[in-house]
Amino acid sequence: MSITRRKEALVRLSIITSVFTGIGSIIASNIHEDYWNKTIFRVQTVDFNMLSHTLPTKLSYVIIKQNQEEIQRTLDSNYSLFGLIVTDATGKNIISYSGKNSSRPISWKAALNPEELKNHPYDVLLDPPPIFPQGVYANPRATERTATKFINKGRIIGRVYYIRIPKRTFKDDIIKWINNPFSTSGWIESYTVTIIAIVVTIILITLEHTLAREREQQLQENNRRLQIDLAEKIKGRELQQAQIDSQRSQFEQEVKHLHNEIGILNQSIAQLQSQSQNKLLELQNKLKDTQFQSQQNLNQQEEYKNRIQLLTRQLIEQKGNQSEELRQQINQAESELRSSRLREENYQQLVSNLQQQISQKDDQEQELQNQVINLQNSVDKYQKQIEESKNESERLTMIIEQYKEEVNKHDLNSFEQKIYKVLSNNFPNYTIEIQFDVEMANKEGSKFTDFILVTNRRFCVVIEAKSYTGIIKSTGTDRNSKWICETKEGKEVEILSSWGDNPYQQVKTYCDAIRRNRNLKISKRHKVFMKDTKVYGIIVFPSDSRIDRTVLDIDLYYRVITISDLVATINQLTRLS
């Protein structure tokens, strides 16, 4: 066990050292860049700007007097912090330069090359000496000189070049700092102070990490159990949702198929109506004509009957040859009557057939209409099932999102950590439960509280942390309306709640769940849920917030406070219980 701890300590030390080296390198690099690209550059810009107003006059006068020693002394007056080079009028022949006789190495030595020298700014030296500056820098940050509108008259006798010292590499600066970390040089002091501050900070962080390690391990264990439980619930809900979505997809396919069938039937009905319209009219006309002919045939039958009766009476009355003639007429009339009756049977059969055809067309159309109605009823039924499955899927999605939101609450946020610190420091003998599910036995959805404080009596407090800073107030009634936070900038931000429309409804939901579930064990040390257990709810905001009257006096069992009043409020509720 000790070997493992040593290894862990070495790993932490290695990590801290790596972090220290990385952070220190980044900060030192920033100091290096800031020093060379800003401080040194601007200082030299100011120096060059001042020298442009004075140095050409002095050097021109000394050159006219041919005082070489004074020229060198003038150039060396900058202590070689930057380069000054005097050349002839063409700029190709160097007369003198700063630090010429010094034993110290010259960092800008490359500028002594006439080809390189052309890349640097210069002023001309005149006889008589110039009075006005020839070029100036607009400000310390300027990278290029601007020519002035002044004109100096005289013969050009030389040039003076201004050479910036080249930027040292970060590596050279670090080597210089390592060789003399307590030098009074400004940039070295900045390196030293920064590194010391980082070391102190890392030591403090390490100490804080050590003190918080046990709390973190406890939180991690709680979160591990919580994540396992939530992962199982999420998996189950997602499987249930997938089944519902699959069923809904089948319903939608069936509805699509039914719509296609309805379309085909409507098309068939339209086609049948279009085709049968003329046919029906023809059948109706034919039926009417047949009925008319049948009626005429009946009238003829009646005439034949009357004639036969008349001839029969005449036959009885007549004798001889006339009787034979009457019998022939009677036979002929009876024959015609039989023919008429046959025609009548044909007419009746034809009428029946025509009526049957008309009825069949009506029945066929009605049957198609009934099929359309039945299919539409099926569509309505499936649509209702689709809507129900959609609502159920949305409900499951909301539950899954709540589960996932709780899964993501791995560690306490900064405000919750403050509350935990207040509770643990002021109530060391009480049990503090973090992110506890008060609906463990409920399959409909979990409800995770931020904190539950359990005393050794029949008393517990549900604490909900809301890290909104500003004026906390209600948009209407304190219990049923949404709550908002009015910030210092005057912006109104809605205060979100996991359950219900506002934090009061959220905390009340948690407390009601505890009151319903009397067998729920919050901690190993306490069985608090007896019949006379007092369950209170507290909503805590940051100390900078102000609680408006609209939400302050909300309920006997619920309090809305800032974190500065948390201890006093819990003590008050303890006395009331």
Coordinates of C-alpha atoms in Angstrom, one line a residue:
M1 CA 0.0 0.0 0.0
S2 CA 2.8 2.4 0.9
I3 CA 4.6 1.7 -2.4
T4 CA 1.4 2.5 -4.3
R5 CA 1.0 5.8 -2.4
R6 CA 4.7 6.6 -3.1
K7 CA 4.1 6.0 -6.8
E8 CA 1.0 8.2 -6.7
A9 CA 3.0 11.0 -5.0
L10 CA 5.7 10.7 -7.6
V11 CA 3.1 10.9 -10.4
R12 CA 1.5 14.0 -8.8
L13 CA 5.0 15.6 -8.3
S14 CA 5.8 14.9 -11.9
I15 CA 2.5 16.4 -13.0
I16 CA 3.0 19.4 -10.8
T17 CA 6.6 19.8 -12.1
S18 CA 5.4 19.6 -15.7
V19 CA 2.6 22.0 -15.1
F20 CA 5.0 24.4 -13.3
T21 CA 7.5 24.2 -16.2
G22 CA 4.8 24.6 -18.8
I23 CA 3.1 27.6 -17.1
G24 CA 6.4 29.2 -16.2
S25 CA 7.7 28.8 -19.8
I26 CA 4.5 30.4 -21.2
I27 CA 4.5 33.3 -18.8
A28 CA 8.3 33.8 -19.2
S29 CA 7.9 33.7 -23.0
N30 CA 5.1 36.3 -22.8
I31 CA 7.4 38.5 -20.6
H32 CA 10.2 38.0 -23.1
E33 CA 8.0 39.0 -26.0
D34 CA 6.4 41.9 -24.2
Y35 CA 9.9 43.2 -23.1
W36 CA 11.5 43.1 -26.5
N37 CA 8.5 43.8 -28.8
K38 CA 7.0 46.5 -26.6
T39 CA 9.2 48.0 -23.9
I40 CA 12.6 48.0 -25.7
F41 CA 11.1 48.9 -29.1
R42 CA 9.2 51.9 -27.7
V43 CA 12.1 53.1 -25.6
Q44 CA 14.4 53.0 -28.6
T45 CA 11.7 54.7 -30.7
V46 CA 11.5 57.6 -28.2
D47 CA 15.4 57.8 -28.1
F48 CA 15.6 57.9 -31.9
N49 CA 12.9 60.6 -32.0
M50 CA 14.8 62.7 -29.5
L51 CA 18.1 62.2 -31.2
S52 CA 16.6 63.2 -34.6
H53 CA 16.0 66.7 -33.0
T54 CA 19.5 67.2 -31.7
L55 CA 22.1 64.7 -32.9
P56 CA 22.4 65.8 -36.6
T57 CA 23.1 69.4 -35.5
K58 CA 25.8 68.3 -33.0
L59 CA 27.5 65.8 -35.3
S60 CA 27.4 68.3 -38.3
Y61 CA 29.1 70.9 -36.1
V62 CA 31.8 68.6 -34.9
I63 CA 32.5 67.2 -38.4
I64 CA 32.9 70.8 -39.7
K65 CA 35.4 71.4 -36.8
Q66 CA 37.0 68.1 -37.7
N67 CA 37.1 67.0 -34.1
Q68 CA 37.2 63.2 -34.3
E69 CA 37.4 62.6 -30.6
E70 CA 34.2 64.6 -29.9
I71 CA 32.5 62.6 -32.7
Q72 CA 33.4 59.3 -30.9
R73 CA 32.4 60.6 -27.5
T74 CA 29.1 61.8 -28.8
L75 CA 28.4 58.4 -30.4
D76 CA 29.5 56.5 -27.2
S77 CA 27.1 58.6 -25.0
N78 CA 24.3 56.0 -25.4
Y79 CA 26.4 53.3 -23.5
S80 CA 26.0 51.1 -26.6
L81 CA 22.3 50.4 -25.7
F82 CA 21.6 50.8 -29.4
G83 CA 23.7 51.6 -32.5
L84 CA 24.8 55.0 -34.0
I85 CA 26.8 55.0 -37.2
V86 CA 28.3 58.0 -38.9
T87 CA 29.1 57.7 -42.7
D88 CA 30.2 59.9 -45.5
A89 CA 27.6 61.7 -47.7
T90 CA 27.1 58.5 -49.8
G91 CA 26.5 56.2 -46.9
K92 CA 29.0 53.7 -48.2
N93 CA 32.0 54.6 -46.1
I94 CA 31.7 54.4 -42.3
I95 CA 33.5 57.2 -40.4
S96 CA 32.8 56.1 -36.9
Y97 CA 30.2 54.2 -34.8
S98 CA 29.2 53.8 -31.1
G99 CA 31.2 51.4 -29.0
K100 CA 34.0 51.3 -31.5
N101 CA 36.7 51.3 -28.9
S102 CA 34.8 49.2 -26.4
S103 CA 35.7 45.6 -25.4
R104 CA 32.1 44.6 -25.1
P105 CA 30.7 42.7 -28.1
I106 CA 28.4 44.6 -30.4
S107 CA 25.0 42.9 -30.9
W108 CA 24.2 45.0 -33.9
K109 CA 27.5 44.4 -35.7
A110 CA 25.8 43.2 -38.8
A111 CA 24.7 46.7 -39.5
L112 CA 28.3 47.8 -40.2
N113 CA 27.9 46.2 -43.6
P114 CA 27.0 49.0 -46.0
E115 CA 24.4 46.7 -47.7
E116 CA 22.7 46.0 -44.4
L117 CA 23.0 49.6 -43.3
K118 CA 20.7 50.8 -46.1
N119 CA 17.8 49.1 -44.2
H120 CA 18.0 51.4 -41.2
P121 CA 16.7 55.0 -40.8
Y122 CA 19.2 57.9 -40.9
D123 CA 19.5 61.7 -40.9
V124 CA 21.8 63.7 -43.2
L125 CA 24.6 65.9 -41.7
L126 CA 24.8 69.4 -43.3
D127 CA 27.2 72.3 -43.5
P128 CA 26.0 74.6 -42.0
P129 CA 24.4 72.3 -39.3
P130 CA 20.7 71.6 -39.7
I131 CA 18.2 73.4 -37.4
F132 CA 15.1 71.3 -38.0
P133 CA 14.5 67.6 -37.6
Q134 CA 14.3 65.7 -40.9
G135 CA 12.0 62.8 -39.8
V136 CA 10.0 62.0 -36.6
Y137 CA 8.0 59.1 -35.1
A138 CA 4.3 59.8 -34.7
N139 CA 4.2 57.9 -31.4
P140 CA 6.2 55.3 -29.4
R141 CA 4.5 52.5 -31.2
A142 CA 5.3 53.7 -34.7
T143 CA 7.5 51.5 -36.8
E144 CA 8.4 54.0 -39.5
R145 CA 9.5 57.6 -39.5
T146 CA 7.5 60.4 -41.1
A147 CA 9.3 63.1 -43.0
T148 CA 8.8 66.6 -41.6
K149 CA 7.8 69.6 -43.7
F150 CA 10.8 71.6 -42.6
I151 CA 13.7 72.2 -45.1
N152 CA 17.3 72.5 -44.0
K153 CA 19.7 74.3 -46.4
G154 CA 23.3 73.3 -46.7
R155 CA 25.9 70.9 -48.2
I156 CA 25.6 67.2 -47.2
I157 CA 28.7 66.2 -45.4
G158 CA 27.6 62.8 -44.0
R159 CA 24.9 60.6 -42.5
V160 CA 24.0 59.3 -39.0
Y161 CA 22.2 56.0 -38.9
Y162 CA 20.1 54.7 -36.0
I163 CA 20.4 51.0 -35.3
R164 CA 18.0 49.1 -33.1
I165 CA 19.6 46.3 -31.1
P166 CA 18.4 42.9 -32.3
K167 CA 16.0 40.9 -30.2
R168 CA 17.6 38.2 -28.1
T169 CA 16.1 34.7 -28.3
F170 CA 14.0 33.4 -25.4
K171 CA 16.6 30.7 -24.9
D172 CA 19.4 33.3 -24.4
D173 CA 17.2 35.2 -21.9
I174 CA 16.5 32.1 -19.9
I175 CA 20.2 31.2 -19.8
K176 CA 20.9 34.7 -18.5
W177 CA 18.2 34.4 -15.9
I178 CA 19.5 31.1 -14.7
N179 CA 23.0 32.5 -14.3
N180 CA 21.8 35.4 -12.2
P181 CA 18.1 35.0 -11.1
F182 CA 18.4 37.8 -8.5
S183 CA 19.7 40.5 -10.8
T184 CA 18.1 43.9 -10.5
S185 CA 17.4 44.0 -14.2
G186 CA 13.6 44.6 -14.8
W187 CA 12.9 41.6 -17.0
I188 CA 14.9 39.2 -14.7
E189 CA 13.0 40.5 -11.7
S190 CA 9.7 39.8 -13.6
Y191 CA 10.8 36.3 -14.4
T192 CA 11.8 35.6 -10.7
V193 CA 8.6 37.1 -9.2
T194 CA 6.4 35.2 -11.7
I195 CA 8.1 31.9 -11.0
I196 CA 7.9 32.4 -7.2
A197 CA 4.2 33.2 -7.5
I198 CA 3.6 30.1 -9.6
V199 CA 5.4 27.9 -7.1
V200 CA 3.4 29.4 -4.2
T201 CA 0.2 28.9 -6.1
I202 CA 1.0 25.3 -6.9
I203 CA 1.8 24.6 -3.3
L204 CA -1.5 26.1 -2.2
I205 CA -3.4 24.2 -4.8
T206 CA -1.6 21.0 -3.7
L207 CA -2.6 21.6 -0.1
E208 CA -6.2 22.3 -1.1
H209 CA -6.2 19.2 -3.3
T210 CA -5.0 17.1 -0.3
L211 CA -7.7 18.5 2.0
A212 CA -10.5 18.0 -0.5
R213 CA -9.4 14.5 -1.6
E214 CA -11.6 12.6 0.9
R215 CA -14.6 14.7 0.0
E216 CA -14.0 14.2 -3.7
Q217 CA -13.6 10.4 -3.3
Q218 CA -16.9 10.3 -1.5
L219 CA -18.6 12.4 -4.2
Q220 CA -17.0 10.2 -6.9
E221 CA -18.4 7.0 -5.2
N222 CA -21.8 8.6 -4.9
N223 CA -21.7 9.7 -8.5
R224 CA -20.5 6.2 -9.6
R225 CA -23.5 4.6 -8.0
L226 CA -25.7 7.3 -9.4
Q227 CA -24.4 6.9 -12.9
I228 CA -24.8 3.2 -12.9
D229 CA -28.4 3.5 -11.8
L230 CA -29.1 6.3 -14.3
A231 CA -27.4 4.4 -17.1
E232 CA -29.7 1.4 -16.5
K233 CA -32.8 3.7 -16.4
I234 CA -31.7 5.5 -19.6
K235 CA -31.1 2.2 -21.4
G236 CA -34.5 0.9 -20.4
R237 CA -36.2 4.1 -21.4
E238 CA -34.3 4.3 -24.7
L239 CA -35.3 0.7 -25.5
Q240 CA -38.9 1.5 -24.7
Q241 CA -38.7 4.6 -26.8
A242 CA -37.2 2.6 -29.7
Q243 CA -40.1 0.1 -29.6
I244 CA -42.6 2.9 -29.6
D245 CA -40.8 4.7 -32.5
S246 CA -40.7 1.4 -34.4
Q247 CA -44.4 0.9 -33.8
R248 CA -45.2 4.4 -34.8
S249 CA -43.2 3.9 -38.0
Q250 CA -45.3 0.8 -38.8
F251 CA -48.4 2.8 -38.2
E252 CA -47.2 5.5 -40.5
Q253 CA -46.4 3.0 -43.2
E254 CA -49.9 1.5 -42.8
V255 CA -51.5 4.9 -43.0
K256 CA -49.5 5.6 -46.1
H257 CA -50.7 2.3 -47.6
L258 CA -54.3 3.1 -46.6
H259 CA -54.1 6.5 -48.2
N260 CA -52.9 4.9 -51.4
E261 CA -55.8 2.4 -51.3
I262 CA -58.2 5.3 -50.7
G263 CA -56.8 7.1 -53.7
I264 CA -57.2 4.1 -55.9
L265 CA -60.8 3.5 -54.7
N266 CA -61.7 7.2 -55.3
Q267 CA -60.1 6.9 -58.7
S268 CA -62.2 3.7 -59.4
I269 CA -65.4 5.4 -58.2
A270 CA -64.7 8.4 -60.4
Q271 CA -64.0 6.1 -63.3
L272 CA -67.1 4.0 -62.6
Q273 CA -69.3 7.1 -62.3
S274 CA -67.8 8.5 -65.5
Q275 CA -68.3 5.2 -67.4
S276 CA -71.7 4.4 -66.0
Q277 CA -73.3 7.8 -66.4
N278 CA -74.0 7.3 -70.1
K279 CA -74.7 3.6 -69.7
L280 CA -77.2 4.3 -66.9
L281 CA -79.0 6.9 -69.0
E282 CA -79.1 4.4 -71.9
L283 CA -80.5 1.7 -69.5
Q284 CA -83.1 4.0 -68.1
N285 CA -84.2 5.0 -71.6
K286 CA -84.3 1.4 -72.7
L287 CA -86.2 0.5 -69.5
K288 CA -88.7 3.3 -70.2
D289 CA -89.2 2.2 -73.8
T290 CA -89.6 -1.5 -72.8
Q291 CA -92.1 -0.6 -70.2
F292 CA -94.0 1.4 -72.8
Q293 CA -94.0 -1.5 -75.3
S294 CA -95.1 -3.9 -72.5
Q295 CA -98.0 -1.6 -71.7
Q296 CA -99.0 -1.5 -75.4
N297 CA -98.7 -5.3 -75.5
L298 CA -101.0 -5.6 -72.5
N299 CA -103.5 -3.4 -74.2
Q300 CA -103.4 -5.6 -77.3
Q301 CA -103.9 -8.7 -75.1
E302 CA -107.0 -7.1 -73.7
E303 CA -108.3 -6.4 -77.2
Y304 CA -107.6 -10.0 -78.2
K305 CA -109.5 -11.3 -75.2
N306 CA -112.4 -9.0 -76.0
R307 CA -112.4 -10.1 -79.7
I308 CA -112.3 -13.8 -78.7
Q309 CA -115.2 -13.4 -76.4
L310 CA -117.1 -11.6 -79.1
L311 CA -116.3 -14.2 -81.8
T312 CA -117.3 -17.0 -79.3
R313 CA -120.7 -15.4 -78.8
Q314 CA -121.1 -15.0 -82.6
L315 CA -120.1 -18.7 -83.1
I316 CA -122.8 -19.9 -80.7
E317 CA -125.4 -17.8 -82.5
Q318 CA -124.3 -18.6 -86.1
K319 CA -124.6 -22.0 -88.0
G320 CA -123.2 -23.4 -91.1
N321 CA -120.4 -22.0 -93.2
Q322 CA -120.2 -18.9 -91.0
S323 CA -119.4 -21.0 -88.0
E324 CA -116.3 -22.4 -89.6
E325 CA -115.1 -18.9 -90.5
L326 CA -115.7 -17.7 -86.9
R327 CA -113.7 -20.7 -85.5
Q328 CA -110.8 -19.7 -87.7
Q329 CA -111.0 -16.1 -86.5
I330 CA -111.1 -17.3 -82.9
N331 CA -108.1 -19.6 -83.5
Q332 CA -106.2 -16.7 -85.1
A333 CA -107.1 -14.4 -82.2
E334 CA -106.1 -17.0 -79.6
S335 CA -102.8 -17.5 -81.5
E336 CA -102.1 -13.7 -81.5
L337 CA -103.0 -13.6 -77.8
R338 CA -100.5 -16.3 -77.0
S339 CA -97.8 -14.5 -79.0
S340 CA -98.7 -11.3 -77.2
R341 CA -98.3 -13.1 -73.8
L342 CA -94.9 -14.5 -74.9
R343 CA -93.9 -11.0 -75.8
E344 CA -95.1 -9.8 -72.5
E345 CA -93.0 -12.3 -70.7
N346 CA -90.0 -11.2 -72.7
Y347 CA -90.7 -7.6 -71.9
Q348 CA -91.0 -8.4 -68.2
Q349 CA -87.8 -10.3 -68.2
L350 CA -86.1 -7.5 -70.0
V351 CA -87.4 -5.0 -67.5
S352 CA -86.2 -7.1 -64.7
N353 CA -82.8 -7.4 -66.2
L354 CA -82.5 -3.7 -66.8
Q355 CA -83.6 -2.9 -63.3
Q356 CA -81.1 -5.4 -61.9
Q357 CA -78.3 -3.9 -64.0
I358 CA -79.2 -0.4 -62.7
S359 CA -79.4 -1.7 -59.1
Q360 CA -76.0 -3.5 -59.5
K361 CA -74.3 -0.3 -60.6
D362 CA -75.7 1.5 -57.6
D363 CA -74.7 -1.3 -55.3
Q364 CA -71.2 -1.4 -56.8
E365 CA -70.7 2.3 -56.3
Q366 CA -72.1 2.1 -52.7
E367 CA -69.8 -0.8 -51.9
L368 CA -66.8 1.3 -53.1
Q369 CA -68.0 4.2 -51.0
N370 CA -68.3 1.9 -48.0
Q371 CA -64.8 0.6 -48.5
V372 CA -63.5 4.2 -48.6
I373 CA -65.4 5.0 -45.4
N374 CA -63.9 1.8 -43.7
L375 CA -60.4 2.7 -44.9
Q376 CA -60.8 6.3 -43.7
N377 CA -61.9 5.0 -40.3
S378 CA -58.8 2.8 -40.2
V379 CA -56.7 5.8 -41.1
D380 CA -58.2 7.8 -38.3
K381 CA -57.6 5.0 -35.9
Y382 CA -53.9 4.7 -36.9
Q383 CA -53.5 8.5 -36.8
K384 CA -54.8 8.4 -33.2
Q385 CA -52.4 5.6 -32.3
I386 CA -49.5 7.6 -34.0
E387 CA -50.4 10.7 -32.0
E388 CA -50.5 8.6 -28.8
S389 CA -47.2 6.9 -29.5
K390 CA -45.7 10.3 -30.4
N391 CA -46.8 11.8 -27.1
E392 CA -45.5 8.8 -25.3
S393 CA -42.1 9.1 -27.1
E394 CA -41.9 12.8 -26.3
R395 CA -42.7 12.0 -22.6
L396 CA -39.9 9.3 -22.6
T397 CA -37.5 11.8 -24.3
M398 CA -38.2 14.3 -21.6
I399 CA -37.5 11.6 -18.9
I400 CA -34.3 10.5 -20.7
E401 CA -33.2 14.1 -20.9
Q402 CA -33.8 14.5 -17.2
Y403 CA -31.8 11.4 -16.5
K404 CA -29.0 12.6 -18.8
E405 CA -29.0 15.9 -17.1
E406 CA -28.6 14.2 -13.7
V407 CA -25.8 12.0 -15.2
N408 CA -23.9 15.1 -16.2
K409 CA -24.1 16.5 -12.6
H410 CA -20.8 14.7 -11.7
D411 CA -19.2 17.3 -9.5
L412 CA -20.7 20.2 -7.5
N413 CA -20.5 23.6 -9.1
S414 CA -18.7 26.4 -7.3
F415 CA -21.9 27.7 -5.6
E416 CA -22.9 24.2 -4.5
Q417 CA -19.4 23.7 -3.1
K418 CA -19.8 26.9 -1.0
I419 CA -23.1 25.5 0.3
Y420 CA -21.5 22.1 1.1
K421 CA -18.6 23.9 2.9
V422 CA -21.1 25.9 5.0
L423 CA -23.1 22.8 5.9
S424 CA -20.1 20.6 6.7
N425 CA -18.4 23.3 8.8
N426 CA -21.5 24.3 10.8
F427 CA -23.3 20.9 11.1
P428 CA -20.6 18.3 11.5
N429 CA -22.8 15.9 13.5
Y430 CA -25.6 15.9 10.8
T431 CA -25.7 13.8 7.7
I432 CA -25.3 15.6 4.4
E433 CA -26.6 13.7 1.4
I434 CA -25.6 15.1 -2.1
Q435 CA -27.5 14.5 -5.3
F436 CA -29.9 12.0 -3.7
D437 CA -32.7 10.4 -5.6
V438 CA -35.9 10.8 -3.6
E439 CA -37.9 8.7 -6.1
M440 CA -35.8 5.6 -6.2
A441 CA -38.9 3.3 -6.1
N442 CA -40.8 5.3 -8.7
K443 CA -40.4 4.0 -12.3
E444 CA -41.7 7.1 -13.8
G445 CA -38.6 9.3 -13.2
S446 CA -35.9 10.1 -10.7
K447 CA -35.8 13.3 -8.7
F448 CA -32.3 14.3 -7.5
T449 CA -31.9 16.9 -4.8
D450 CA -28.8 19.1 -4.5
F451 CA -28.6 18.5 -0.7
I452 CA -30.5 16.8 2.1
L453 CA -29.5 17.6 5.7
V454 CA -30.6 15.0 8.2
T455 CA -30.4 15.5 11.9
N456 CA -30.4 12.8 14.6
R457 CA -34.0 13.7 15.2
R458 CA -37.0 13.3 13.0
F459 CA -36.2 16.2 10.9
C460 CA -34.6 16.8 7.5
V461 CA -34.1 19.8 5.2
V462 CA -34.1 19.6 1.4
I463 CA -31.8 22.3 0.0
E464 CA -31.8 23.5 -3.6
A465 CA -29.0 25.7 -4.9
K466 CA -29.8 28.4 -7.5
S467 CA -26.7 30.4 -8.5
Y468 CA -28.6 33.4 -9.9
T469 CA -27.2 36.8 -8.7
G470 CA -29.6 39.8 -8.7
I471 CA -33.2 40.6 -7.5
I472 CA -35.1 37.3 -7.2
K473 CA -38.8 37.9 -7.8
S474 CA -42.0 36.3 -9.2
T475 CA -43.8 37.3 -12.3
G476 CA -47.2 36.8 -10.6
T477 CA -48.2 34.6 -7.6
D478 CA -45.2 33.3 -5.8
R479 CA -46.3 29.6 -5.9
N480 CA -47.6 29.2 -9.4
S481 CA -45.8 31.8 -11.6
K482 CA -42.4 31.7 -13.1
W483 CA -39.5 33.3 -11.1
I484 CA -37.0 35.7 -12.7
C485 CA -33.7 37.2 -11.7
E486 CA -33.2 40.9 -12.5
T487 CA -29.5 41.5 -13.0
K488 CA -27.5 44.6 -12.3
E489 CA -27.7 45.5 -16.0
G490 CA -31.6 45.4 -15.7
K491 CA -31.9 42.2 -17.7
E492 CA -34.5 39.7 -16.6
V493 CA -33.4 36.1 -16.6
E494 CA -35.9 33.2 -16.1
I495 CA -34.9 31.0 -13.1
L496 CA -35.0 27.4 -14.4
S497 CA -36.4 24.5 -12.5
S498 CA -36.1 20.7 -13.1
W499 CA -39.6 20.1 -11.9
G500 CA -42.6 22.5 -12.1
D501 CA -42.6 26.2 -13.2
N502 CA -40.4 27.6 -10.4
P503 CA -37.9 26.7 -7.6
Y504 CA -40.7 26.5 -5.0
Q505 CA -42.6 23.8 -7.1
Q506 CA -39.3 22.0 -7.6
V507 CA -38.4 21.8 -3.9
K508 CA -42.0 21.0 -3.0
T509 CA -41.9 18.1 -5.4
Y510 CA -38.8 16.7 -3.7
C511 CA -40.3 17.2 -0.2
D512 CA -43.7 15.6 -1.2
A513 CA -41.7 12.6 -2.6
I514 CA -40.0 12.2 0.8
R515 CA -43.3 12.5 2.6
R516 CA -44.9 9.8 0.4
N517 CA -42.1 7.4 0.6
R518 CA -41.8 6.8 4.3
N519 CA -39.6 3.7 3.9
L520 CA -36.9 5.6 2.0
K521 CA -33.6 5.4 3.8
I522 CA -31.5 8.6 3.3
S523 CA -28.5 7.5 5.2
K524 CA -27.0 4.5 7.0
R525 CA -27.2 6.3 10.4
H526 CA -30.8 7.6 10.3
K527 CA -34.2 6.2 9.5
V528 CA -35.9 9.6 9.4
F529 CA -39.1 8.9 7.6
M530 CA -41.5 8.3 10.4
K531 CA -45.1 9.5 10.6
D532 CA -44.1 12.7 12.5
T533 CA -41.0 13.5 10.4
K534 CA -40.7 17.2 9.6
V535 CA -39.6 17.8 6.0
Y536 CA -38.6 21.4 5.1
G537 CA -37.4 22.9 1.9
I538 CA -34.9 25.7 1.4
I539 CA -34.0 27.5 -1.8
V540 CA -30.6 29.2 -1.6
F541 CA -29.3 32.0 -3.7
P542 CA -25.8 33.7 -3.6
S543 CA -25.2 36.3 -0.9
D544 CA -25.1 39.1 -3.5
S545 CA -28.8 38.4 -4.4
R546 CA -31.8 40.2 -3.0
I547 CA -35.0 38.2 -2.3
D548 CA -38.1 40.2 -3.3
R549 CA -41.2 40.3 -1.1
T550 CA -43.1 38.4 -3.8
V551 CA -41.2 35.2 -3.0
L552 CA -39.8 35.8 0.5
D553 CA -42.8 34.7 2.7
I554 CA -43.8 31.8 0.6
D555 CA -44.9 28.9 3.0
L556 CA -44.5 27.6 6.5
Y557 CA -42.4 24.7 5.4
Y558 CA -40.4 26.4 2.7
R559 CA -37.8 29.2 2.8
V560 CA -36.2 31.4 0.1
I561 CA -32.9 32.8 1.4
T562 CA -29.3 33.8 0.5
I563 CA -26.4 31.6 1.5
S564 CA -25.5 34.1 4.3
D565 CA -28.7 33.2 6.1
L566 CA -28.5 29.5 5.6
V567 CA -27.1 28.5 9.0
A568 CA -29.5 30.8 10.9
T569 CA -32.5 29.4 8.9
I570 CA -31.6 25.8 9.6
N571 CA -31.2 26.5 13.3
Q572 CA -34.5 28.2 13.3
L573 CA -36.3 25.3 11.6
T574 CA -34.6 22.9 14.0
R575 CA -36.0 24.8 17.0
L576 CA -39.5 24.8 15.3
S577 CA -39.5 21.1 14.8

